[in-house]
Coordinates of C-alpha atoms in Angstrom, one line a residue:
M1 CA 0.0 0.0 0.0
A2 CA 1.4 3.4 -0.9
V3 CA 1.8 5.7 2.0
L4 CA 2.0 9.5 1.6
L5 CA 4.8 11.1 3.5
S6 CA 3.8 14.2 5.3
V7 CA 5.5 17.4 4.1
I8 CA 4.8 21.0 5.0
V9 CA 5.4 23.9 2.5
A10 CA 4.3 27.5 2.4
P11 CA 0.9 28.2 0.9
E12 CA 0.9 28.5 -2.9
T13 CA -0.5 31.6 -4.7
A14 CA 0.1 31.2 -8.4
T15 CA -1.6 34.4 -9.6
A16 CA 0.8 37.3 -9.9
A17 CA 2.1 38.0 -13.4
I18 CA 5.9 38.2 -13.7
G19 CA 7.5 40.6 -16.1
I20 CA 10.0 39.4 -18.6
T21 CA 13.1 41.6 -18.6
A22 CA 15.5 39.6 -20.7
G23 CA 19.1 40.6 -20.6
H24 CA 22.1 40.3 -22.9
T25 CA 22.0 39.7 -26.7
V26 CA 20.7 36.4 -27.9
A27 CA 22.8 34.0 -29.9
P28 CA 24.1 34.0 -32.6
S29 CA 24.5 37.8 -32.9
G30 CA 25.7 38.4 -29.4
G31 CA 26.0 34.9 -27.9
T32 CA 24.8 35.7 -24.4
I33 CA 28.0 35.9 -22.3
A34 CA 27.5 34.1 -19.0
L35 CA 30.0 34.9 -16.3
G36 CA 30.0 32.0 -13.9
A37 CA 28.1 31.1 -10.8
G38 CA 26.1 34.4 -10.6
I39 CA 25.6 34.4 -14.4
D40 CA 26.7 38.1 -14.6
G41 CA 28.9 40.5 -12.8
A42 CA 26.1 41.5 -10.4
N43 CA 25.5 37.9 -9.4
Q44 CA 21.9 38.0 -10.5
N45 CA 21.0 34.8 -12.4
A46 CA 18.6 37.2 -14.1
Q47 CA 16.2 36.7 -17.0
L48 CA 18.2 35.8 -20.2
A49 CA 17.1 36.3 -23.8
E50 CA 17.9 32.7 -24.7
K51 CA 15.1 30.7 -26.2
L52 CA 15.9 27.3 -24.8
P53 CA 12.6 25.3 -24.3
A54 CA 11.6 23.2 -21.3
T55 CA 12.4 19.9 -23.1
I56 CA 16.1 19.3 -23.4
T57 CA 18.3 16.5 -24.5
P58 CA 22.0 15.7 -23.7
S59 CA 24.7 17.1 -25.9
W60 CA 28.5 17.1 -25.3
R61 CA 30.2 16.2 -22.0
N62 CA 33.9 16.6 -21.2
A63 CA 36.2 16.2 -18.2
P64 CA 39.9 15.7 -17.5
P65 CA 41.2 12.1 -16.8
K66 CA 40.7 11.0 -13.3
C67 CA 43.5 11.1 -10.8
P68 CA 44.4 7.6 -9.4
Q69 CA 42.9 8.4 -6.0
A70 CA 39.9 10.3 -7.2
G71 CA 36.3 9.0 -7.3
N72 CA 34.8 11.6 -9.6
V73 CA 35.5 14.9 -11.4
T74 CA 33.4 17.7 -10.0
A75 CA 32.7 20.7 -12.2
T76 CA 32.6 23.4 -9.5
S77 CA 32.5 26.5 -11.8
I78 CA 31.3 27.0 -15.4
S79 CA 31.8 30.2 -17.3
V80 CA 30.8 30.6 -21.0
N81 CA 31.5 33.2 -23.7
A82 CA 30.9 33.1 -27.4
T83 CA 33.6 30.6 -28.2
S84 CA 35.0 29.0 -25.0
T85 CA 33.5 27.3 -22.0
I86 CA 35.8 27.6 -19.0
V87 CA 35.4 24.9 -16.3
A88 CA 37.0 24.6 -12.9
E89 CA 37.3 20.9 -12.2
Q90 CA 38.1 19.5 -8.8
Q91 CA 39.3 16.0 -7.9
Y92 CA 40.6 14.4 -4.8
G93 CA 44.4 15.0 -5.0
C94 CA 44.3 17.3 -8.1
S95 CA 42.4 19.9 -10.0
S96 CA 42.3 21.6 -13.3
L97 CA 41.0 24.6 -15.3
S98 CA 39.9 23.6 -18.8
A99 CA 38.7 25.5 -21.8
Y100 CA 36.3 23.7 -24.2
A101 CA 34.8 24.8 -27.5
T102 CA 31.3 26.1 -26.6
A103 CA 29.7 24.5 -29.6
T104 CA 31.5 21.1 -29.7
G105 CA 33.1 20.5 -26.3
K106 CA 36.6 20.0 -27.9
L107 CA 39.4 20.7 -25.5
Q108 CA 41.2 24.0 -26.3
W109 CA 43.6 24.1 -23.3
R110 CA 44.0 22.8 -19.8
N111 CA 46.0 24.0 -16.8
Q112 CA 46.7 21.8 -13.7
A113 CA 46.6 23.1 -10.1
D114 CA 46.5 21.7 -6.6
W115 CA 43.0 23.1 -6.1
V116 CA 40.8 25.3 -8.3
G117 CA 38.0 27.3 -6.8
S118 CA 36.0 29.5 -9.2
A119 CA 36.6 31.0 -12.6
T120 CA 35.1 34.0 -14.5
V121 CA 35.7 34.7 -18.2
T122 CA 35.3 38.3 -19.5
G123 CA 37.0 40.6 -22.0
G124 CA 39.1 37.7 -23.4
K125 CA 40.6 36.9 -20.0
V126 CA 39.9 34.2 -17.4
Y127 CA 40.1 35.2 -13.7
V128 CA 40.4 32.2 -11.4
T129 CA 40.9 31.5 -7.7
Q130 CA 43.1 28.6 -6.9
V131 CA 45.8 27.0 -4.7
D132 CA 49.0 26.6 -6.5
S133 CA 50.6 23.2 -7.0
N134 CA 52.9 23.7 -4.0
G135 CA 49.8 23.8 -1.8
S136 CA 50.7 26.9 0.0
S137 CA 49.9 29.8 -2.3
R138 CA 46.3 30.9 -2.5
V139 CA 46.0 33.2 -5.5
T140 CA 43.9 35.0 -8.1
K141 CA 45.3 34.3 -11.5
T142 CA 44.4 35.9 -14.9
L143 CA 44.9 33.8 -18.0
S144 CA 44.4 34.4 -21.7
A145 CA 41.0 32.9 -22.6
Q146 CA 42.4 31.9 -26.0
T147 CA 45.6 30.1 -24.9
G148 CA 45.4 29.6 -21.1
K149 CA 48.7 31.4 -20.7
V150 CA 49.0 33.0 -17.2
L151 CA 49.1 36.8 -17.5
W152 CA 49.5 37.6 -13.8
S153 CA 49.1 36.1 -10.3
H154 CA 48.1 37.9 -7.1
A155 CA 48.1 36.4 -3.6
I156 CA 44.8 36.6 -1.8
G157 CA 44.9 34.5 1.4
G158 CA 41.6 33.3 2.8
N159 CA 39.3 30.8 1.1
P160 CA 39.8 30.7 -2.7
R161 CA 36.4 28.9 -3.1
R162 CA 34.7 32.3 -3.5
S163 CA 34.2 33.7 -7.0
V164 CA 36.0 36.6 -8.7
S165 CA 34.2 39.8 -9.7
V166 CA 35.5 42.0 -12.5
G167 CA 34.5 45.5 -13.6
S168 CA 35.5 49.2 -13.7
G169 CA 39.2 48.2 -14.3
V170 CA 39.5 46.2 -11.1
V171 CA 39.1 42.6 -9.9
S172 CA 37.9 41.7 -6.4
T173 CA 38.3 38.5 -4.5
L174 CA 37.1 38.2 -0.9
D175 CA 38.3 41.5 0.6
R176 CA 41.1 42.3 -1.8
V177 CA 41.0 44.5 -4.9
A178 CA 43.6 44.5 -7.6
S179 CA 44.1 46.0 -11.0
A180 CA 42.3 43.9 -13.6
A181 CA 45.0 44.7 -16.2
T182 CA 48.2 44.0 -14.1
G183 CA 47.2 42.2 -10.9
K184 CA 48.7 45.0 -8.8
F185 CA 47.2 45.1 -5.3
L186 CA 45.2 48.3 -4.9
F187 CA 43.3 48.2 -1.6
K188 CA 41.7 46.0 1.1
L189 CA 38.0 46.1 1.8
S190 CA 38.0 44.7 5.4
L191 CA 38.9 46.9 8.3
G192 CA 40.7 44.3 10.4
E193 CA 42.8 41.2 10.0
E194 CA 39.9 38.8 9.8
S195 CA 40.9 35.2 9.3
S196 CA 37.7 34.7 7.2
P197 CA 37.1 37.9 5.2
G198 CA 33.8 38.5 3.5
V199 CA 32.9 38.6 -0.1
S200 CA 32.6 41.4 -2.7
I201 CA 31.2 42.2 -6.2
V202 CA 32.0 44.9 -8.6
T203 CA 29.0 46.4 -10.4
G204 CA 27.7 49.8 -11.5
G205 CA 31.1 51.4 -11.0
R206 CA 31.3 50.4 -7.3
V207 CA 32.8 47.7 -5.2
H208 CA 30.3 46.3 -2.7
Y209 CA 31.7 44.2 0.2
A210 CA 29.8 42.2 2.9
D211 CA 31.2 40.5 6.0
S212 CA 29.8 39.1 9.2
G213 CA 29.1 42.6 10.6
E214 CA 28.3 45.1 7.9
V215 CA 28.1 46.0 4.2
R216 CA 30.6 48.5 2.9
T217 CA 30.8 50.2 -0.5
T218 CA 33.8 52.0 -2.1
D219 CA 34.6 53.4 -5.5
P220 CA 37.1 51.6 -7.7
K221 CA 39.9 53.6 -6.0
G222 CA 39.0 52.4 -2.6
R223 CA 37.3 55.6 -1.3
L224 CA 34.6 54.6 1.2
L225 CA 31.1 55.8 0.0
W226 CA 29.0 54.3 2.8
S227 CA 28.9 51.5 5.4
T228 CA 25.9 49.9 7.0
K229 CA 25.6 47.5 9.9
Y230 CA 23.0 44.7 9.8
P231 CA 19.7 45.2 11.6
A232 CA 19.4 44.2 15.2
G233 CA 18.9 40.5 15.5
V234 CA 20.1 39.7 12.0
E235 CA 23.3 37.7 11.7
G236 CA 25.4 38.6 8.7
L237 CA 26.2 35.0 7.9
Y238 CA 25.0 32.8 5.1
A239 CA 22.4 30.3 6.2
S240 CA 24.9 27.4 5.9
G241 CA 27.3 29.1 8.3
D242 CA 29.5 30.3 5.4
R243 CA 30.3 33.9 4.7
P244 CA 27.6 36.1 3.2
D245 CA 26.8 36.3 -0.5
I246 CA 25.9 39.6 -2.1
S247 CA 23.9 40.3 -5.3
A248 CA 22.8 43.5 -7.0
H249 CA 19.5 43.9 -8.8
G250 CA 17.9 47.1 -9.9
R251 CA 18.9 49.8 -7.4
M252 CA 19.2 47.3 -4.6
L253 CA 21.8 45.1 -2.9
Y254 CA 20.7 41.7 -1.5
V255 CA 22.9 40.3 1.2
S256 CA 22.4 36.8 2.6
G257 CA 22.4 36.4 6.3
S258 CA 20.0 34.9 8.8
K259 CA 17.6 37.0 6.7
T260 CA 18.2 38.5 3.3
V261 CA 19.0 42.2 4.0
V262 CA 17.9 44.6 1.2
L263 CA 19.8 47.9 0.9
G264 CA 19.9 50.8 -1.5
A265 CA 23.0 50.4 -3.6
K266 CA 23.6 54.1 -3.8
T267 CA 22.9 55.1 -0.2
G268 CA 23.4 51.9 1.9
R269 CA 20.0 52.5 3.6
I270 CA 18.3 49.3 4.7
V271 CA 15.0 49.1 2.9
R272 CA 13.6 45.8 4.1
T273 CA 14.5 42.2 5.0
L274 CA 13.3 39.1 3.1
P275 CA 13.6 35.3 3.7
V276 CA 17.0 33.8 3.5
S277 CA 17.9 31.8 0.3
D278 CA 20.0 28.7 0.5
Q279 CA 21.4 29.4 -3.0
A280 CA 22.0 32.7 -4.8
I281 CA 18.7 34.4 -5.6
A282 CA 17.5 34.6 -9.2
F283 CA 15.8 37.8 -10.3
D284 CA 13.2 38.9 -12.8
G285 CA 11.7 42.3 -12.5
N286 CA 10.2 42.6 -9.0
V287 CA 10.3 38.9 -8.3
G288 CA 13.1 36.9 -6.7
F289 CA 13.4 33.1 -6.8
F290 CA 14.6 31.8 -3.4
T291 CA 15.6 28.3 -2.4
S292 CA 15.3 26.6 1.1
K293 CA 16.7 23.5 2.8
S294 CA 14.6 20.7 4.1
E295 CA 14.1 19.8 7.8
L296 CA 13.6 16.1 8.5
T297 CA 14.3 15.9 12.2
G298 CA 10.8 16.8 13.3
F299 CA 7.3 15.8 12.2
P300 CA 5.7 16.7 9.9
R301 CA 8.9 16.9 7.8
I302 CA 9.6 20.0 5.7
A303 CA 10.7 19.7 2.1
S304 CA 13.3 21.8 0.4
T305 CA 11.6 24.4 -1.8
V306 CA 11.9 26.9 -4.7
R307 CA 9.7 30.0 -4.1
A308 CA 8.8 33.0 -6.1
I309 CA 8.7 36.0 -3.8
N310 CA 7.6 39.6 -4.4
L311 CA 10.8 41.7 -3.7
T312 CA 8.8 44.6 -2.4
T313 CA 6.2 43.0 -0.2
G314 CA 7.8 39.7 0.6
K315 CA 4.6 37.9 -0.5
V316 CA 5.1 34.3 -1.6
L317 CA 3.6 34.0 -5.1
W318 CA 4.2 30.3 -5.5
T319 CA 6.1 27.4 -3.8
H320 CA 7.5 24.3 -5.5
A321 CA 8.4 21.5 -3.0
L322 CA 11.3 19.2 -3.9
P323 CA 10.7 15.4 -3.2
I324 CA 11.5 13.5 -0.1
D325 CA 12.5 9.8 -0.6
G326 CA 12.3 7.9 2.7
S327 CA 14.8 9.6 5.0
T328 CA 16.5 11.5 2.2
A329 CA 15.3 14.9 0.9
F330 CA 16.2 16.4 -2.4
R331 CA 17.7 19.9 -2.4
A332 CA 18.6 22.5 -5.0
V333 CA 22.3 22.2 -5.7
A334 CA 22.7 24.9 -8.3
A335 CA 21.1 28.4 -7.9
P336 CA 18.0 28.9 -10.1
V337 CA 18.5 30.6 -13.5
V338 CA 15.6 32.4 -15.2
S339 CA 15.2 32.2 -19.0
N340 CA 12.4 32.1 -21.6
G341 CA 9.7 32.1 -19.0
L342 CA 11.2 29.2 -17.1
V343 CA 13.0 28.8 -13.8
W344 CA 15.8 26.2 -14.1
F345 CA 17.7 24.6 -11.3
T346 CA 19.4 21.3 -10.5
Q347 CA 18.5 19.0 -7.6
R348 CA 20.1 16.0 -6.0
A349 CA 19.3 13.7 -3.0
N350 CA 22.9 13.2 -1.9
T351 CA 26.4 13.1 -3.4
G352 CA 25.9 9.5 -4.5
S353 CA 22.8 10.3 -6.7
P354 CA 22.7 11.7 -10.2
T355 CA 22.0 15.4 -10.9
T356 CA 18.5 16.2 -12.1
V357 CA 17.7 19.3 -14.1
V358 CA 14.2 20.8 -13.4
A359 CA 12.3 23.4 -15.3
L360 CA 9.4 25.3 -13.6
D361 CA 6.9 27.6 -15.1
E362 CA 8.0 31.1 -14.1
V363 CA 4.4 32.4 -13.4
T364 CA 2.8 29.4 -11.8
G365 CA 5.6 27.3 -10.4
A366 CA 4.3 24.2 -12.1
Q367 CA 6.9 21.7 -13.0
R368 CA 7.3 21.6 -16.8
T369 CA 10.1 19.0 -17.2
E370 CA 12.6 16.9 -15.2
T371 CA 15.7 15.6 -16.9
V372 CA 18.0 13.1 -15.2
D373 CA 21.6 13.5 -16.1
A374 CA 23.4 10.5 -17.5
C375 CA 26.2 10.8 -14.9
T376 CA 26.0 8.2 -12.2
D377 CA 28.1 10.2 -9.7
G378 CA 26.6 13.1 -8.0
S379 CA 28.7 16.2 -7.6
S380 CA 30.4 16.8 -4.2
S381 CA 30.0 20.5 -4.7
D382 CA 27.1 22.7 -5.8
G383 CA 28.6 24.1 -8.9
N384 CA 26.4 26.1 -11.2
L385 CA 24.0 26.1 -14.1
V386 CA 24.5 28.3 -17.1
I387 CA 22.3 29.0 -20.1
A388 CA 24.1 30.5 -23.1
Q389 CA 24.3 29.9 -26.9
R390 CA 20.8 28.3 -26.8
R391 CA 22.5 25.6 -24.7
M392 CA 22.5 24.6 -21.1
F393 CA 25.7 23.8 -19.1
V394 CA 25.4 21.8 -15.9
S395 CA 27.9 20.9 -13.2
T396 CA 28.0 17.2 -12.4
G397 CA 30.3 14.7 -10.8
C398 CA 31.5 13.7 -14.3
G399 CA 32.6 17.1 -15.4
V400 CA 30.5 19.6 -17.4
Q401 CA 27.4 18.2 -19.1
T402 CA 25.6 20.2 -21.8
F403 CA 22.0 20.0 -23.1
L404 CA 20.2 21.3 -26.3
A405 CA 16.6 21.7 -27.1
A406 CA 14.8 18.3 -27.6
K407 CA 12.4 17.6 -30.4
R408 CA 9.9 15.9 -28.2
A409 CA 9.0 15.9 -24.6
P410 CA 10.6 13.1 -22.5
R411 CA 8.5 10.3 -21.1
H412 CA 7.8 10.8 -17.4
T413 CA 8.3 7.8 -15.1
D414 CA 7.9 9.7 -11.8
A415 CA 4.3 8.9 -11.2
W416 CA 5.3 8.4 -7.6
R417 CA 5.7 12.2 -7.1
G418 CA 3.0 13.7 -5.0
T419 CA 2.0 17.4 -5.4
D420 CA 3.5 18.2 -2.0
G421 CA 7.0 17.0 -3.1
S422 CA 6.9 13.6 -1.4
R423 CA 7.1 10.1 -2.9
I424 CA 4.2 7.8 -2.6

C-alpha cells in the first residue's frame, strides 16, 4: 500500500504576473555571455534572452582524466563566452582549469593546479581563484581565454572557493581588490585582520563588500562611499554558516544572512528584509526566486523548496516543493536561473545520486520537465548552471554536461511524485 509522507510547505499563490526583462544579446548575434556562478557581474541569475525550451536532450560532456585516487571529477564552476566554456574541475588530489569549445566540447587548453575554486571569463581573459601546485599559495590568476597562458598572479589569502568579480578596471576576490590589467594590489575592503574575510562584487562602477558585521561600498579607487551594519537580531552570515553572499538587482543590494538584507546600492539605507535563500537568488523584475533547505528531524517533515517572492512586499507568489524519498530529501544544488519564462535549477538527493535538471513555469511554479543527467556520480560541490548559446551547461560529478533543445518531450516515469513533493 502506498503511504504519503507528510510534508509542509508554504501556501501556494500562483496568480501574480511576472514581467520578462530579458538581458544580454541572444545567440548567434551576441552569444549571451554568461559569467559564472552568478551568471553576470552583479550575481543576478537574471532573465536571459535565450530561447531554450523546457524539453532538453544531452549534448556534449567533457572532463579531465581521473587522478588515481579520485572517485569523480566535479565541475565546480562553469563560465561561458561566445567561443569558449571555462570549467574549474576538482578531484581528490588534483584539480584543473579547462577550456572547451562552446559548440562542440573539444578541449582547447588545460592547466593543472593543486586546487581550483571559481573562474570567470570576460574581456578575453579568465580570472580564477586557486591553490598553486605547492599547496601553500592561494591566488587569483588571470589567463588568456584563448591560450590559457598566465598573464598575472596575485596572492589573496583566505578561502579561494569564492568567486572573482571584475569591472571598472578592477578585480575583487574576498576582501582584496587589484588592477584587472596588471594584478597589482590596490586596496583591502575589510577593516581588520579577519581570518575569514567577507565577499565582494564589482558592479555599477562600485565595489560592494559584505562580511559578518556590515556591508561596505567603495569606488574603484577604494574611497569609502558608505557603510551599514546589519539590523538588530540579523546575523550577517549565510544560512549554511559560510560567509555572506551579495547580489545587485535594480537599485538594490541583496545580502544573505540569517535573513536577506535589502539595501539601497547608492545610499546603503536598509529598505527591508526578506527570507533567506539557500542558494543565490535569481531575479526577474520585481520577483526573486529563493531556495530553502529541508528539515527532516521533526514531524511533519519540511521539504526543500523553490519559491517566487515579491521583492517589495515579501509575499510568496508560489512554492515548489522538492521530493522526499524515505529519510532523504532532495535539495537545489545549483542556484536557479531564469530564462524564456522558465526557472531552471538542478536538484540531488545526496552526493551518490545523479544530478536532475528541473524546469518550472515562471508564473505558476508548475513543473514543466525533469531531466535526469546520465552521470551516475553526484557532484560533491554545488557548482552552477549556465544558459548560453541556446544551450544549457550543468555541473555534475562527471565534469560539465551540456544540453540542447529536444524535439519531443521526454516520457515521465515519476508517477510516484506527490503534489507536495513527497514520494508515494
